[in-house]
mmCIF file of C-alpha atoms in Angstrom:
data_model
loop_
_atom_site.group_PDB
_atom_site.id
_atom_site.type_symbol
_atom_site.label_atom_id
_atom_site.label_comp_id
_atom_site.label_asym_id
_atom_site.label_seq_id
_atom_site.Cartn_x
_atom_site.Cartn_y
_atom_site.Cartn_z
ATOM 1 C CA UNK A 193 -3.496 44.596 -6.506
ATOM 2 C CA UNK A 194 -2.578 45.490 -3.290
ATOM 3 C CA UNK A 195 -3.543 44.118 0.354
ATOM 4 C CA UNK A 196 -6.837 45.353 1.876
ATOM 5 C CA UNK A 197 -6.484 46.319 5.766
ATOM 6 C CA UNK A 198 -9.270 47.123 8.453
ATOM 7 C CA UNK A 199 -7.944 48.750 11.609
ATOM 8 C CA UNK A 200 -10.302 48.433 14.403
ATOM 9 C CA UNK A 201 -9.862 50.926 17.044
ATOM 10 C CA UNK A 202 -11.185 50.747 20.536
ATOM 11 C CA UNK A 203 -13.770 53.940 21.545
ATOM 12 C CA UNK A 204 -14.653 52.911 24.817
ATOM 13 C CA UNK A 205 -14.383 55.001 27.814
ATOM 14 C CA UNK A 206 -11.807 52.820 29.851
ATOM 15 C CA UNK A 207 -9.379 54.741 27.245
ATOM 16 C CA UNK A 208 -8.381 58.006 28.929
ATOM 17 C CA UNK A 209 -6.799 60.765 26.780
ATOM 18 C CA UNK A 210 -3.323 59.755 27.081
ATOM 19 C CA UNK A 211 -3.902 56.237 25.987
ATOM 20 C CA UNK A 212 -6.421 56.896 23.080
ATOM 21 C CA UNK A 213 -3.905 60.023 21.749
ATOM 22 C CA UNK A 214 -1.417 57.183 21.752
ATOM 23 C CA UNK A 215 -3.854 55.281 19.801
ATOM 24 C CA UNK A 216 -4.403 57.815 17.408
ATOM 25 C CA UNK A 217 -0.603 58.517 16.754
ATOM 26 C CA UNK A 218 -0.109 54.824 16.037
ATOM 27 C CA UNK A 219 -3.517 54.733 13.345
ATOM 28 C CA UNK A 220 -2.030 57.674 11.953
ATOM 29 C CA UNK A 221 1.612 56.050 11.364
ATOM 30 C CA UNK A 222 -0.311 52.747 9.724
ATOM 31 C CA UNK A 223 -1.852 54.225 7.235
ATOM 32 C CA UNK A 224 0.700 57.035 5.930
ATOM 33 C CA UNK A 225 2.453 53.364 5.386
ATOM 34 C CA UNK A 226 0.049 51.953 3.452
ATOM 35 C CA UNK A 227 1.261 50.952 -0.056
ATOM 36 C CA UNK A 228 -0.364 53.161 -2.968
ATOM 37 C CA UNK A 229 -2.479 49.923 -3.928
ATOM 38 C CA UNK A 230 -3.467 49.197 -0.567
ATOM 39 C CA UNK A 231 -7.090 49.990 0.533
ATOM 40 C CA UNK A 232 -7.776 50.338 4.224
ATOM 41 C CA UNK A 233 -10.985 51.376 6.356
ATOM 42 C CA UNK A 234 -11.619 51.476 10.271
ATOM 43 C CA UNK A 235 -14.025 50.139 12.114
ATOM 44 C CA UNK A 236 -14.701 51.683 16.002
ATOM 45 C CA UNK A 237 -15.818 49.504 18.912
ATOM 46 C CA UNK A 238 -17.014 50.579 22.460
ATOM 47 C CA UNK A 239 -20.760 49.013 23.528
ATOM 48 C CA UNK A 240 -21.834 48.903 19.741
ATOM 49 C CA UNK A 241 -19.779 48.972 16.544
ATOM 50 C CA UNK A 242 -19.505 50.920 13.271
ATOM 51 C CA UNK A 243 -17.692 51.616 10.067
ATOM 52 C CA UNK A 244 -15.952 55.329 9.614
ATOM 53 C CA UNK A 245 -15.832 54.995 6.068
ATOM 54 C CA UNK A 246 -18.563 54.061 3.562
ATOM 55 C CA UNK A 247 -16.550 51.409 1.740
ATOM 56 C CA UNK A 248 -12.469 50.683 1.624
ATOM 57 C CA UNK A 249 -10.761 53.563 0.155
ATOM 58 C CA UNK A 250 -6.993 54.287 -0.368
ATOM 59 C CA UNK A 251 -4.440 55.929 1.846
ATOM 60 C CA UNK A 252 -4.498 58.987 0.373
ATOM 61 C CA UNK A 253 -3.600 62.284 2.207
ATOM 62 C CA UNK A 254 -7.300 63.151 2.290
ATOM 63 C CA UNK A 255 -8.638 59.554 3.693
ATOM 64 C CA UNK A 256 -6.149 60.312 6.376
ATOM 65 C CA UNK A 257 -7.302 63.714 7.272
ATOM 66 C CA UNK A 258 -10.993 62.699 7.100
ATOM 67 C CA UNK A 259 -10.083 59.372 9.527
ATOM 68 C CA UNK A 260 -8.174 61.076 11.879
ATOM 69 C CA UNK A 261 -11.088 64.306 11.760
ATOM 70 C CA UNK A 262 -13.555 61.748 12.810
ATOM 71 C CA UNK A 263 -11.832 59.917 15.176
ATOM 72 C CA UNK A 264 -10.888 63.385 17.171
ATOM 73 C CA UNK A 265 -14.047 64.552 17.795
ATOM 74 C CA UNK A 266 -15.812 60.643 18.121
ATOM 75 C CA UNK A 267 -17.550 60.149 21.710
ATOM 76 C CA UNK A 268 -16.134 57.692 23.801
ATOM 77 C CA UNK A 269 -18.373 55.716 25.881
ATOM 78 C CA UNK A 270 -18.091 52.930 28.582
ATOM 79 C CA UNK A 271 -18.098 49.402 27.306
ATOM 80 C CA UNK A 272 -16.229 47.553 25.010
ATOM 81 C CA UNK A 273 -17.730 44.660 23.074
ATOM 82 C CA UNK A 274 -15.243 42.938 21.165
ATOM 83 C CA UNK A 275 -18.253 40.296 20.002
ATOM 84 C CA UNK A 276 -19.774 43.205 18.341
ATOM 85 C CA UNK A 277 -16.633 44.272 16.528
ATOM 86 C CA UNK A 278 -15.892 41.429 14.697
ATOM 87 C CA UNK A 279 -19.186 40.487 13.708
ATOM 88 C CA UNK A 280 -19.321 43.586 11.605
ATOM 89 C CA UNK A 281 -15.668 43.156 10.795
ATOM 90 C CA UNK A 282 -16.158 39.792 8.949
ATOM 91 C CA UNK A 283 -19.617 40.609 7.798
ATOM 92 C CA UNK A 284 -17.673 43.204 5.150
ATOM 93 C CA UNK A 285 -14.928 40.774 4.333
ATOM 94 C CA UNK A 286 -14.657 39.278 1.066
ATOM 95 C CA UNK A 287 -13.642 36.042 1.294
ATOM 96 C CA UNK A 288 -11.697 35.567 -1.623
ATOM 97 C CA UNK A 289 -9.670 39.013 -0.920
ATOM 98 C CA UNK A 290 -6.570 38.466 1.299
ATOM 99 C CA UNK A 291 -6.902 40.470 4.788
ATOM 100 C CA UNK A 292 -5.378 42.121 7.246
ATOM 101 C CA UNK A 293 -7.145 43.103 10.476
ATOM 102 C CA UNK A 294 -5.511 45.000 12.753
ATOM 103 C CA UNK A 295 -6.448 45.509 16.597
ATOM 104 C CA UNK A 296 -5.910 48.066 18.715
ATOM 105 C CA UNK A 297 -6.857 48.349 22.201
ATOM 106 C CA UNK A 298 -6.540 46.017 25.261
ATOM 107 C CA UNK A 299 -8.640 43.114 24.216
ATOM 108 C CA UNK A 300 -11.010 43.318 27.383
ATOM 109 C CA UNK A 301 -14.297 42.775 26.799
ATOM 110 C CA UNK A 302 -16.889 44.259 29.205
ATOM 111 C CA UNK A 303 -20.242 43.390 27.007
ATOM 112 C CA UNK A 304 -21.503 40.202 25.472
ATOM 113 C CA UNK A 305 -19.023 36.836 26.157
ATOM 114 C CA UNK A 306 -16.123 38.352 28.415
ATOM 115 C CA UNK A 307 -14.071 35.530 28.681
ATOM 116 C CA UNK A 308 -11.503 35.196 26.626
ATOM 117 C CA UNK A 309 -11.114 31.803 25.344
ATOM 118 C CA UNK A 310 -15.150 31.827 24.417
ATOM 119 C CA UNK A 311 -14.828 34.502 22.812
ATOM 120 C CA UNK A 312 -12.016 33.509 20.882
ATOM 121 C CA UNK A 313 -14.150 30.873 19.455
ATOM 122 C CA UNK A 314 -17.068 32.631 18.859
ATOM 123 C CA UNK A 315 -14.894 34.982 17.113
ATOM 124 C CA UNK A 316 -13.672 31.920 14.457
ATOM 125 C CA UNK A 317 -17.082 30.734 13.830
ATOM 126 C CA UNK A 318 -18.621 34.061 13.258
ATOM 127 C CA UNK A 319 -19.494 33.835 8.948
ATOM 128 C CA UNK A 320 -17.458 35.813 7.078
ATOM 129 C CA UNK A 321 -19.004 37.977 4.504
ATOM 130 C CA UNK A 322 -21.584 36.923 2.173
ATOM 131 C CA UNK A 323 -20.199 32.962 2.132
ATOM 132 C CA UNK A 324 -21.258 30.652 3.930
ATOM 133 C CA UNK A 325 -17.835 29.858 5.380
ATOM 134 C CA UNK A 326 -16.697 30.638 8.972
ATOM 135 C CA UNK A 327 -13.784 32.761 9.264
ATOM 136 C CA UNK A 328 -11.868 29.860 10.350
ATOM 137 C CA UNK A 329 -12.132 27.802 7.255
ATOM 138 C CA UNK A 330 -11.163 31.623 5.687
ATOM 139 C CA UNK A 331 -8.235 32.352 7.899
ATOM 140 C CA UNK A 332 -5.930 31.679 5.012
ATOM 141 C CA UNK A 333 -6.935 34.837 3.700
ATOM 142 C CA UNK A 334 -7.331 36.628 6.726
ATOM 143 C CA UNK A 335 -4.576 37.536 9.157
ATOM 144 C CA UNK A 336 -5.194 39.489 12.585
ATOM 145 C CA UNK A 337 -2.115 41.583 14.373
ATOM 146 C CA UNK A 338 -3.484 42.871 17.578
ATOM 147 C CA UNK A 339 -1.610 45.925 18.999
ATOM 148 C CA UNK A 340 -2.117 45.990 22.761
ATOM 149 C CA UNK A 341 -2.512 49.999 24.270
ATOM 150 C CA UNK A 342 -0.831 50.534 27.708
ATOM 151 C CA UNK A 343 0.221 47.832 30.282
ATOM 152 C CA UNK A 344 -2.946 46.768 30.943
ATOM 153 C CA UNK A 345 -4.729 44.153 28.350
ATOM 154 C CA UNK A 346 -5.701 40.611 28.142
ATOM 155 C CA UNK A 347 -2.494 38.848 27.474
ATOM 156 C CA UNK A 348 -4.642 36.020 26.698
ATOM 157 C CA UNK A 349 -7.501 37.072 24.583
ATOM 158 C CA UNK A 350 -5.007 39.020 22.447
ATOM 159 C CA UNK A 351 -2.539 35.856 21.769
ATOM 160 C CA UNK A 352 -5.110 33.637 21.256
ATOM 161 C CA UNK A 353 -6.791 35.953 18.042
ATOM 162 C CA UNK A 354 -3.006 36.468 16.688
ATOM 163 C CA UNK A 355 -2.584 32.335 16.419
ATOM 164 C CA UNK A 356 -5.652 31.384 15.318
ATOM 165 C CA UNK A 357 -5.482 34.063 12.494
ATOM 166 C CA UNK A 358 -1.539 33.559 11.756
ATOM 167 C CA UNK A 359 -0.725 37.068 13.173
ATOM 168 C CA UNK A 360 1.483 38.559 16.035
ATOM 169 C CA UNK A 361 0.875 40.425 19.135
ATOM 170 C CA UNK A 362 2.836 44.267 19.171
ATOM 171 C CA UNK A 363 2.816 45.912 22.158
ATOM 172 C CA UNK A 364 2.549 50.302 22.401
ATOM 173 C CA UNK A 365 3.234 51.723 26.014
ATOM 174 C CA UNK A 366 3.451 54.857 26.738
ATOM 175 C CA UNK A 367 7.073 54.617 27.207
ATOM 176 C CA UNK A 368 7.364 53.832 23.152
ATOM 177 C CA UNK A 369 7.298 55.304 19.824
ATOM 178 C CA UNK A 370 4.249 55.095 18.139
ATOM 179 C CA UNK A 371 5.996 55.935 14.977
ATOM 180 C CA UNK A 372 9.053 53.235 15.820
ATOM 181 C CA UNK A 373 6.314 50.751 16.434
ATOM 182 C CA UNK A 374 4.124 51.278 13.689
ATOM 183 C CA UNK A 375 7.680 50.672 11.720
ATOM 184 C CA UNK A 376 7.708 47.477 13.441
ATOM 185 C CA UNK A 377 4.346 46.096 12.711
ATOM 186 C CA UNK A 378 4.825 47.262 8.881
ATOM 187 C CA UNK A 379 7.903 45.872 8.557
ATOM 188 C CA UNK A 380 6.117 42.821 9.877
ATOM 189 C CA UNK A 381 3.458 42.585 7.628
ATOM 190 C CA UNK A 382 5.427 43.215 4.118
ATOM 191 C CA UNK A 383 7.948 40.013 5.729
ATOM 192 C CA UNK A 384 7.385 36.800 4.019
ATOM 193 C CA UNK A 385 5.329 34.790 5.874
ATOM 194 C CA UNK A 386 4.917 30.824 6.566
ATOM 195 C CA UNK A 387 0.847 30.134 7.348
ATOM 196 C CA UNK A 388 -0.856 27.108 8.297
ATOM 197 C CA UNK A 389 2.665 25.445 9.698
ATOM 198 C CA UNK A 390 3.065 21.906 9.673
ATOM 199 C CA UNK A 391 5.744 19.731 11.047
ATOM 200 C CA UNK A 392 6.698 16.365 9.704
ATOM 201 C CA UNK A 393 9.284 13.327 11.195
ATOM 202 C CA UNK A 394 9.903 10.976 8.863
ATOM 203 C CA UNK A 395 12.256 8.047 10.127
ATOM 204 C CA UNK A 396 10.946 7.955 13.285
ATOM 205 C CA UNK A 397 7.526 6.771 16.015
ATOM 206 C CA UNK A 398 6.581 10.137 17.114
ATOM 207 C CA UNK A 399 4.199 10.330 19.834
ATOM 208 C CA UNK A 400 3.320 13.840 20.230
ATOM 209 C CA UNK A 401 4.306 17.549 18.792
ATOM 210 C CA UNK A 402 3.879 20.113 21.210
ATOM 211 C CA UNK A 403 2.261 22.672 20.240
ATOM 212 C CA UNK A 404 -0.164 21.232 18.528
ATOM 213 C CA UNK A 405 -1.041 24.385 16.204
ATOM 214 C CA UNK A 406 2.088 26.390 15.187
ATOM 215 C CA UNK A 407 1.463 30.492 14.461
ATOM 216 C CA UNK A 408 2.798 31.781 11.639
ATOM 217 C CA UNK A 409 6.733 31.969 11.123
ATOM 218 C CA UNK A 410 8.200 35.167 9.702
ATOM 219 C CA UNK A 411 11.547 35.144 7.343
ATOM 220 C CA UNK A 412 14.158 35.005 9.769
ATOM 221 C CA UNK A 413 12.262 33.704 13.188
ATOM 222 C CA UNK A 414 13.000 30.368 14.605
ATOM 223 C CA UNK A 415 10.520 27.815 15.471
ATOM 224 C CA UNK A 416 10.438 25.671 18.453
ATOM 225 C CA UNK A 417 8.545 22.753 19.703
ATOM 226 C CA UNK A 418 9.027 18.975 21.818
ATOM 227 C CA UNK A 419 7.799 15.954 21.033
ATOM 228 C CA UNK A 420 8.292 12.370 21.923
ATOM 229 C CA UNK A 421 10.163 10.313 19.239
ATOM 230 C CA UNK A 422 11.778 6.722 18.535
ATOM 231 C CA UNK A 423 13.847 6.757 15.555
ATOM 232 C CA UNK A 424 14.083 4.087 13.566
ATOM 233 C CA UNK A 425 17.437 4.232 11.737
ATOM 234 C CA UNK A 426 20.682 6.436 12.131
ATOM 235 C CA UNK A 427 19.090 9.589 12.162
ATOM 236 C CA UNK A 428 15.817 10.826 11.433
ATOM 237 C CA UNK A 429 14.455 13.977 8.938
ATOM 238 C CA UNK A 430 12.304 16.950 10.274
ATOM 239 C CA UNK A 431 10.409 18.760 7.126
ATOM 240 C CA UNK A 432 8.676 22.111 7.881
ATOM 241 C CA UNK A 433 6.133 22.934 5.368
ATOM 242 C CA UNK A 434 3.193 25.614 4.958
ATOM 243 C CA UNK A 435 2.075 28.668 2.554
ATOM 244 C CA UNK A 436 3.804 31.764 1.772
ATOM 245 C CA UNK A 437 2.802 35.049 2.187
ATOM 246 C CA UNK A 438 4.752 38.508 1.100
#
């Protein structure tokens, strides 16, 4: 089977033409690259949130059509509430289906919790479907790539959901493709991937590994970190170990 995607798009009115056409262009390129297999839905956000489609469906020509229909003549109103969005994004998760949600907008909230590191967390304990698990003990099966819109977003809020949920921040200005980036997160998310990183020093007193969480490492990225370490013999032996994905 193939990989089931929700795209969550921001509606809100702090989008003006230019950015949410640019929005648009980039939905459009993600789901024309969609695997056959794949299943995909959207989910819009501005003060409330709501499904477009009635269930997941496949990337057909005709899901596209009716998607981008909708989304064209959708009202956008003033407030965000990225609380909201999620809530009904993990309350249609399966947890036993791996996931990929994919954010665009700015990541400013301007209803509910608006600062960012709260609502990270609320975010991760939310439940996730029908389970009784949060969508932290489920992020195994559930990655997030947020794709910031413009030059103006929270840097902070938008890091902090790609680490917890082993993803990676892209970034669409108006000076760039939406087609060349929409390459670039696909090409991301059909990489192998290394989830739930660990580090290990054998050989050695280690005091400290900074950081303490490591996001997830994509075929061909390096990883870097410091720590504080007394080796006990000649040399000592670093082992990196977590699951893979693609």
């Amino acid at each position: 089977l193939g990989d089931v995607y929700k795209r969550q798009v921001d509606t809100s009115g702090s989008f003006n033409n230019e950015l949410y056409a640019l929005q648009l262009a980039m939905l459009d390129e993600l789901i024309k690259g969609l695997d056959a297999d794949d299943l995909f839905n959207v989910l819009i956000y501005d003060y409330d949130a709501k499904l477009l489609m009635n269930q997941y469906v496949e990337p057909t020509e005709e899901n596209r059509k009716v998607v981008l229909a909708k989304l064209n003549t959708f009202m956008r109103l003033g407030s965000t509430n990225l609380r909201k969005a999620f809530k009904l994004a993990w309350e249609n998760l399966d947890a036993s289906e791996p996931t990929t949600i994919i954010l665009l907008g700015d990541g400013i909230s301007t209803q509910g919790e608006v600062r960012s590191m709260f609502l990270a967390r609320e975010i991760a304990e939310m439940k996730i479907g029908k389970s009784d698990l949060t969508v932290a003990d489920a992020k195994a099966n559930v990655r997030v790539f947020p794709v910031s819109i413009g030059n103006t977003y929270d840097k902070k809020m938008l890091d902090t959901l790609a680490k917890q949920f082993q993803g990676r921040v892209i970034h669409l200005t108006r000076d760039k493709n939406p087609q060349e980036t929409a390459k670039e997160l696909l090409d991301l998310l059909n990489s192998q991937m290394l989830t739930d990183v660990t580090i290990k020093i054998d050989d050695a007193q280690v005091d400290n590994i900074y950081p303490e969480k490591f996001p997830a490492l994509i075929s061909g990225q390096q990883i870097s970190f410091v720590t504080e370490y007394e080796v006990a013999g000649s040399a000592a032996k670093i082992s990196i170990s977590g699951k893979l994905r693609g």
